[in-house]
Short mmCIF file of C-alpha atoms and ligand atoms in Angstrom, two decimals:
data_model
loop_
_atom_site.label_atom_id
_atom_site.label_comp_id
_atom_site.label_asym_id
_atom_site.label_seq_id
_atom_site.Cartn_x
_atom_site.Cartn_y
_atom_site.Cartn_z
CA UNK A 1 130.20 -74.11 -100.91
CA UNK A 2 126.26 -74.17 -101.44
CA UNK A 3 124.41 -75.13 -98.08
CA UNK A 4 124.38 -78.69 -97.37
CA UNK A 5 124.17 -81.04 -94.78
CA UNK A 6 125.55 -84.58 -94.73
CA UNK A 7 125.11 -88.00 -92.23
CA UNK A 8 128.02 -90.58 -91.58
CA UNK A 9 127.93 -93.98 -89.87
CA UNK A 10 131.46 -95.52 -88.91
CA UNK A 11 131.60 -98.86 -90.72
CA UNK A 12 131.52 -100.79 -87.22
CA UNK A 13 128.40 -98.77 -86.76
CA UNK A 14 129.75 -97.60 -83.57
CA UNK A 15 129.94 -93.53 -84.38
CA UNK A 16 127.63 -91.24 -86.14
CA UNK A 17 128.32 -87.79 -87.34
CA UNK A 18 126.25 -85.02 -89.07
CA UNK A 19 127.72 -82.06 -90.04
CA UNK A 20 126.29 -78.59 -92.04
CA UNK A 21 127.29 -76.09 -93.88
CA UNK A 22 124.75 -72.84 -92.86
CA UNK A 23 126.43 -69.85 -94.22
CA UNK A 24 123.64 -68.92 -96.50
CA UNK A 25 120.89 -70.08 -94.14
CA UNK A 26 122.54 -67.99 -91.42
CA UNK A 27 122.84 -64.96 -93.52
CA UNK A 28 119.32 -65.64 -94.76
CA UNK A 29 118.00 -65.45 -91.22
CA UNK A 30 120.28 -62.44 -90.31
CA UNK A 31 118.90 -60.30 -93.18
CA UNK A 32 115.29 -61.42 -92.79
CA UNK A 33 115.58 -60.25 -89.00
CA UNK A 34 118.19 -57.39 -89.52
CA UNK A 35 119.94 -58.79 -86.30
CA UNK A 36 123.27 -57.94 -85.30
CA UNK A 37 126.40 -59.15 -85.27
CA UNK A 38 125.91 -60.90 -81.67
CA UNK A 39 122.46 -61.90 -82.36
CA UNK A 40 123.60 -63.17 -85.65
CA UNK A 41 126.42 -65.40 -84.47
CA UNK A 42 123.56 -66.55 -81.63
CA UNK A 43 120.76 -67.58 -83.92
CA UNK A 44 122.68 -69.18 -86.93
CA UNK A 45 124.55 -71.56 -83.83
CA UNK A 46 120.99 -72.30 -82.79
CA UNK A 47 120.05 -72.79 -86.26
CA UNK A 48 122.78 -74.55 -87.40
CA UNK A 49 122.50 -77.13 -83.95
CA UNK A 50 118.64 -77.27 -84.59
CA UNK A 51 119.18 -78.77 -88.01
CA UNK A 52 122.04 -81.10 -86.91
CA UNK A 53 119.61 -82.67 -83.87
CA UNK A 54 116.91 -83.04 -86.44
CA UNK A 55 119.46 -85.07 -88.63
CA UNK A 56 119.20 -87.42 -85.79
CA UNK A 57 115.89 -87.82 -84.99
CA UNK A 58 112.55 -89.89 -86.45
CA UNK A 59 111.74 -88.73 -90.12
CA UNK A 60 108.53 -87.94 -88.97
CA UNK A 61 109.35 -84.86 -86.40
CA UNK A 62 110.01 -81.49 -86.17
CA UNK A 63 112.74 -80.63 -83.24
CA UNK A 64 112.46 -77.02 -81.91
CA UNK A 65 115.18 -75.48 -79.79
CA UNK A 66 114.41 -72.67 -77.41
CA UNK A 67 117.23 -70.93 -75.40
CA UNK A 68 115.76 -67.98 -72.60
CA UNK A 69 118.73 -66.45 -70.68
CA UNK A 70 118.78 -63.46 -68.33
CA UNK A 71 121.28 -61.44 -70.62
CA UNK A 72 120.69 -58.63 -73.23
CA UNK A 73 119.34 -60.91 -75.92
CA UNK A 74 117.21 -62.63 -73.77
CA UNK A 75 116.70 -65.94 -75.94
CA UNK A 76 116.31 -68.01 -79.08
CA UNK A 77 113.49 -69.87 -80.69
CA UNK A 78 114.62 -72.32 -83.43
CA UNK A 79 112.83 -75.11 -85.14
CA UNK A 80 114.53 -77.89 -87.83
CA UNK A 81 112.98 -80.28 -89.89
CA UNK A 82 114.69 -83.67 -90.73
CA UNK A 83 114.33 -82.81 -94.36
CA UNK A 84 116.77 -79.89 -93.63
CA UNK A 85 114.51 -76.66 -93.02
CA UNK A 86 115.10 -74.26 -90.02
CA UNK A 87 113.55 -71.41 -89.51
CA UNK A 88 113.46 -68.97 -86.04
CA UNK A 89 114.41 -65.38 -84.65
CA UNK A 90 116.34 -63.94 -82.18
CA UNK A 91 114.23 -62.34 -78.93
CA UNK A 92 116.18 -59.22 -79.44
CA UNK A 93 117.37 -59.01 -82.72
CA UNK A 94 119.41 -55.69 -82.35
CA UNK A 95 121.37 -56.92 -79.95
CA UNK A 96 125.12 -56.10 -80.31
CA UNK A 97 127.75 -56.63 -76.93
CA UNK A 98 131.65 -56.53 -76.58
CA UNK A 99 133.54 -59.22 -77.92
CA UNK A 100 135.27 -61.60 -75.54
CA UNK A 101 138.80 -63.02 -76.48
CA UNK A 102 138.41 -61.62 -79.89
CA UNK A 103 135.04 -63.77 -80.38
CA UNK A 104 131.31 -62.73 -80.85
CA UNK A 105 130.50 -63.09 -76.66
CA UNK A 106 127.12 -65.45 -77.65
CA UNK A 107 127.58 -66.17 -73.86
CA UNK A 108 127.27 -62.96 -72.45
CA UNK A 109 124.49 -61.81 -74.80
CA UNK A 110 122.33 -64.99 -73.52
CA UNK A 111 123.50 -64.86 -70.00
CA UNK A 112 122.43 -67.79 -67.64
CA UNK A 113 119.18 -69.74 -68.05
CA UNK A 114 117.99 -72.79 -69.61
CA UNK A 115 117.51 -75.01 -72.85
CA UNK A 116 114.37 -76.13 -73.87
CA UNK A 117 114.22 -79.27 -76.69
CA UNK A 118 111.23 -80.47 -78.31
CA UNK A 119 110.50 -83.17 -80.73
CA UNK A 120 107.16 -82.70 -81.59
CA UNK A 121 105.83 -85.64 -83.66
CA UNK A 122 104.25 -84.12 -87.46
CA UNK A 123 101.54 -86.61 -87.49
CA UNK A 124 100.21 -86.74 -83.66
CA UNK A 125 101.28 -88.87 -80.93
CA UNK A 126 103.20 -87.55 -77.57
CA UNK A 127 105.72 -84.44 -77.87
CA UNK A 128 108.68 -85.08 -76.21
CA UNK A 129 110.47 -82.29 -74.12
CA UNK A 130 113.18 -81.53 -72.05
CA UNK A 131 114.79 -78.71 -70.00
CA UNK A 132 118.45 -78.74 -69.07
CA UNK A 133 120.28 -75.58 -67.52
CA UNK A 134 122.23 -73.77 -69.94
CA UNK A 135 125.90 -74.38 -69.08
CA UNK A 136 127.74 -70.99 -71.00
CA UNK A 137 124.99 -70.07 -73.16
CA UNK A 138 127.58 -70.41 -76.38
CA UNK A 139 124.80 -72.48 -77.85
CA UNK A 140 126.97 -75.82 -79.02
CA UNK A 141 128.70 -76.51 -75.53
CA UNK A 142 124.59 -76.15 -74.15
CA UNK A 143 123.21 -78.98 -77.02
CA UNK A 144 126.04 -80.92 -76.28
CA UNK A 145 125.45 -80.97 -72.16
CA UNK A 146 121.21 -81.38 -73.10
CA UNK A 147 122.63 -84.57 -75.01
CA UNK A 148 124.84 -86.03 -72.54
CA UNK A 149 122.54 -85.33 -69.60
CA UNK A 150 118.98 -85.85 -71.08
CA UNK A 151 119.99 -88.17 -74.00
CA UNK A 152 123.00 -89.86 -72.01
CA UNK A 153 124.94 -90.81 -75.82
CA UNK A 154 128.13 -89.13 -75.47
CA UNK A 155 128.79 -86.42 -77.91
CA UNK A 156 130.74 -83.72 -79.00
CA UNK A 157 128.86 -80.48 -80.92
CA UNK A 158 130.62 -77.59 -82.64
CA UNK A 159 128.91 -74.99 -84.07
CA UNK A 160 130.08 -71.94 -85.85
CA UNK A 161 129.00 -68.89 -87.44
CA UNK A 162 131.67 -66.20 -88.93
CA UNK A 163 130.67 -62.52 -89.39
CA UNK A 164 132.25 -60.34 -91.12
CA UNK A 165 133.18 -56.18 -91.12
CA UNK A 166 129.66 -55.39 -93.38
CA UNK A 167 127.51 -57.73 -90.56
CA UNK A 168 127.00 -60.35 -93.22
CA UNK A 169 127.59 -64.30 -93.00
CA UNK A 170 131.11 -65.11 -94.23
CA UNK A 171 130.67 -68.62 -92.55
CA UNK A 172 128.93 -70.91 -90.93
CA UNK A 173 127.90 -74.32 -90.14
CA UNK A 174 128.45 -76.80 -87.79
CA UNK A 175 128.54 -80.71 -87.15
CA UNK A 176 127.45 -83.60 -84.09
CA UNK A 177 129.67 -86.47 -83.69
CA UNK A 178 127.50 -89.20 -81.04
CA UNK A 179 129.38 -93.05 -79.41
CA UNK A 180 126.56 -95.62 -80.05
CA UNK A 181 126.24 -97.73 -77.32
CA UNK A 182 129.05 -100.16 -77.21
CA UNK A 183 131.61 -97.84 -78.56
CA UNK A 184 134.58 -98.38 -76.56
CA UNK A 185 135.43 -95.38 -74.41
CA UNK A 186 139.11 -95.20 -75.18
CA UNK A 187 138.19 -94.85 -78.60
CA UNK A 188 135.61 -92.08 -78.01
CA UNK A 189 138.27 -90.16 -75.82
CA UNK A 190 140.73 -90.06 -78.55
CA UNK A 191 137.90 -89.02 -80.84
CA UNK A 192 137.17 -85.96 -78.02
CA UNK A 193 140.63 -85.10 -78.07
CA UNK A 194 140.91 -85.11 -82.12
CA UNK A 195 137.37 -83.11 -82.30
CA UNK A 196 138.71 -80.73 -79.22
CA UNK A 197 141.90 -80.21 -81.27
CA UNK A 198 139.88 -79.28 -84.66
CA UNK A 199 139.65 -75.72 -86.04
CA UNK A 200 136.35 -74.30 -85.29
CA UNK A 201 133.74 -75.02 -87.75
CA UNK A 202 132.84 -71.43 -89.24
CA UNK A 203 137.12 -71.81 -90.13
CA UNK A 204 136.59 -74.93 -91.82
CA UNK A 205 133.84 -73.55 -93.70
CA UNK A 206 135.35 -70.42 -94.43
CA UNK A 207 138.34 -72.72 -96.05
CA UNK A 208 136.37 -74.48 -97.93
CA UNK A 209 135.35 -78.04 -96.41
CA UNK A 210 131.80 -79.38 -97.57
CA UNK A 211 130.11 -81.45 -94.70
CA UNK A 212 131.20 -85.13 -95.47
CA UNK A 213 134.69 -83.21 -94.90
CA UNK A 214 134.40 -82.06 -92.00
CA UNK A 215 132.99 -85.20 -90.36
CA UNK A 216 136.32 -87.43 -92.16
CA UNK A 217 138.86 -84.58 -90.80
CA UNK A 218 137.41 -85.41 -87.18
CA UNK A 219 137.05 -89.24 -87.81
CA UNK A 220 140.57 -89.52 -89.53
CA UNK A 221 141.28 -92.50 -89.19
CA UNK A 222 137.87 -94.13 -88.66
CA UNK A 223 136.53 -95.70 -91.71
CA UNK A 224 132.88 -94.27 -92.25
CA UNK A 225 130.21 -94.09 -95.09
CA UNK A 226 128.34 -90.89 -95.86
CA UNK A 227 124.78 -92.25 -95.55
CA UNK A 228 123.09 -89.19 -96.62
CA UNK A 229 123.60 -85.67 -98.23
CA UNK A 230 121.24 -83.35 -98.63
CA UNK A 231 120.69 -79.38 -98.84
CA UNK A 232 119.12 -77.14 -95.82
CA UNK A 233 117.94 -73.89 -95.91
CA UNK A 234 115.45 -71.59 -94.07
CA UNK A 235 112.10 -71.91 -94.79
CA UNK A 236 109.05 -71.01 -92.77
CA UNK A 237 105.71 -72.74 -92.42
CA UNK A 238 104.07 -69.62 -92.61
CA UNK A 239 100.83 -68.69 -95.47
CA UNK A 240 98.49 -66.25 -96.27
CA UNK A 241 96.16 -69.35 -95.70
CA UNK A 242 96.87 -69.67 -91.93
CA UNK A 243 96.92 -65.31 -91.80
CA UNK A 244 93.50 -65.79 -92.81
CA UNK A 245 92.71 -68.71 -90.25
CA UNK A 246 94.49 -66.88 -87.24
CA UNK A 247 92.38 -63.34 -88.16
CA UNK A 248 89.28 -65.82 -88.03
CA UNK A 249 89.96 -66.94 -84.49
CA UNK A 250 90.22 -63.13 -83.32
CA UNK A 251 86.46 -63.76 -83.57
CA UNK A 252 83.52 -62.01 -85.69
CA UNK A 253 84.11 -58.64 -83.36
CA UNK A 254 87.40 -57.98 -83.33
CA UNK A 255 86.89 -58.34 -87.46
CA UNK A 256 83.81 -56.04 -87.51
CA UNK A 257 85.79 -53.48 -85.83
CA UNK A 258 88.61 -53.46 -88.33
CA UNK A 259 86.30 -53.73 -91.40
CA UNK A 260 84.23 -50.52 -89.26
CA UNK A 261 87.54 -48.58 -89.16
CA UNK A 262 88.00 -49.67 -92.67
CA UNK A 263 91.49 -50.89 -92.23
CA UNK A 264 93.77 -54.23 -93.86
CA UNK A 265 94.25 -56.27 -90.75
CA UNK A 266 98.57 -56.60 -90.95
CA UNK A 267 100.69 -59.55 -89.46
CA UNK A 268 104.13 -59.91 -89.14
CA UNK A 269 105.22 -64.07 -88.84
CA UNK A 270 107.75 -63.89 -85.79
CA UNK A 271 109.49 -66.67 -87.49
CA UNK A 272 110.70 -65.51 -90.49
CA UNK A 273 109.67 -61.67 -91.13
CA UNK A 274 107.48 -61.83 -93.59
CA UNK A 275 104.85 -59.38 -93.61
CA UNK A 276 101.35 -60.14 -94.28
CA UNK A 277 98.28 -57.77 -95.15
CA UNK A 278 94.81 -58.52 -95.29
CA UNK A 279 92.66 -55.97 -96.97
CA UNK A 280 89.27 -54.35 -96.13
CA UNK A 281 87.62 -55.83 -98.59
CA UNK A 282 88.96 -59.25 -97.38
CA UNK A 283 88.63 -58.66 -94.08
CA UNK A 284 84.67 -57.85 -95.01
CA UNK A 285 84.62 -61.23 -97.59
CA UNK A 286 85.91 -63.16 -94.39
CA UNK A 287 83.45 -61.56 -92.03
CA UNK A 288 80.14 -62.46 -94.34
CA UNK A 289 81.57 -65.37 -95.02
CA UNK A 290 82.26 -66.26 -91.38
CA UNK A 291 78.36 -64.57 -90.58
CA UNK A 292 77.04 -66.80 -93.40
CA UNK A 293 78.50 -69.83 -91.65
CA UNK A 294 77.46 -68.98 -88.15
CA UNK A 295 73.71 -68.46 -89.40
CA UNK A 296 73.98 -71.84 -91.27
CA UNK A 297 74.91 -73.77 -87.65
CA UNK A 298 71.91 -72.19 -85.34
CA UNK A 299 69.69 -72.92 -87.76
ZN1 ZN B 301 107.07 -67.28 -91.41
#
């Protein structure tokens, strides 16, 4: 099942569901930032619940998702786009504890802390931002207490990733099932108890189930219509253009003294790994150039 993500409205409009299917993403992220299995299970949650909040938001917004805790892994940056990118890294990607009733113990290796959720708008205007406490620091039960507390729409999250002997993705994705207001409470508890009953996502994956699947095994008998379907993966905003613009605001010295030492200025995108290297003769190209300019403004 190729990586896709898909949107549902019940037909009385009171329900909507997004669900994902992440395995490559997650396995993406895990081999661009060699994490382990912990770590792995971690980020591709975070991932995987970063992409399913963007699915809900404005068209024109990216939603980032950070998670610091006080354990060994110490926290999460994540960021989605609504058009089904994700990209981020694990603080400590090496990090590796005990499992905990046979799972990956995402808890433990974040510890206690706090969520941070940001919509920042891609065109300007105010960035919305919230903080919430995390609650077990197993990444979906934490969205889905930031939605009921900061949010107030009642919702239930699940979000999987499965890993297997090798440290690879076998698994993974996820999905976000929200009342609209009006939805009649005795409807939304039976929904709870139907989505608390589910197998875990990462099993419905790993068996098979393409998003608009998942989302009509928990609605069962709610009659819905898939609104959207669309494919995610990871993808960084990173270029060699904005390299060359950060090494230009280390400033005209910090550049001479490179291009004196005669060595490529190297940067490493936090995001997604990727390794960039500017060259001395760049590096000199930028400095004249930059020299050139700052002549041309006293003048
Ligand atoms: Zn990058």
């Amino acid at each position: 099942m190729a990586d896709r993500l898909a949107r549902v409205l019940t037909v009385d409009g009171l329900v909507r569901g997004v669900a994902a299917v992440t395995t490559d993403l997650c396995d993406d992220a895990r081999a661009r930032h060699g994490t382990f299995p912990t770590a792995t299970a971690a980020l591709g949650r975070a991932l995987t619940s970063a992409l399913l909040l963007a699915a809900t938001g404005k068209r024109d917004e990216r939603l980032s998702l950070e998670f610091s805790g006080d354990g060994p892994l110490r926290g999460l940056l994540v960021e989605a786009t609504p058009e089904g990118t994700a990209r981020g890294f694990a603080f400590r990607p090496k990090t590796d504890v005990p499992p905990r009733d046979g799972k990956l113990d995402v808890g433990g290796a974040l510890g206690t802390g706090q969520l941070c959720v940001m919509r920042v708008p891609l065109e300007g205007g105010s960035m919305y931002r919230s903080i919430v406490p995390l609650v077990s620091g197993e990444i979906g039960m934490d969205v889905a207490s930031y939605l009921a507390q900061s949010v107030q729409i009642p919702s239930a999250v699940g979000v999987g990733v499965l890993v297997g002997r090798d440290g690879a993705v076998t698994a993974a994705g996820g999905y976000l099932l929200q009342g609209m207001p009006g939805a009649d409470p005795a409807m939304l508890d039976r929904l709870a108890a139907r989505v608390e009953q589910a197998p875990p996502p990462s099993e419905l994956v790993h068996s098979g189930h393409g998003p608009a699947d998942i989302l009509a095994m928990l609605l069962d008998d709610l009659p819905a219509r898939v609104l959207e379907e669309r494919a995610v993966s990871f993808r960084c905003r990173c270029s060699t253009a904005r390299v060359r613009a950060a090494i230009i605001a280390m400033g005209r010295d910090e550049i001479g003294a490179l291009v004196a030492e005669g060595e490529p200025a190297e940067a490493v995108c936090e995001f997604c790994s990727t390794a960039y290297t500017v060259g001395a003769d760049e590096l000199r190209a930028l400095l004249d150039s930059m020299a050139a300019g700052g002549e041309g403004a006293s003048a």
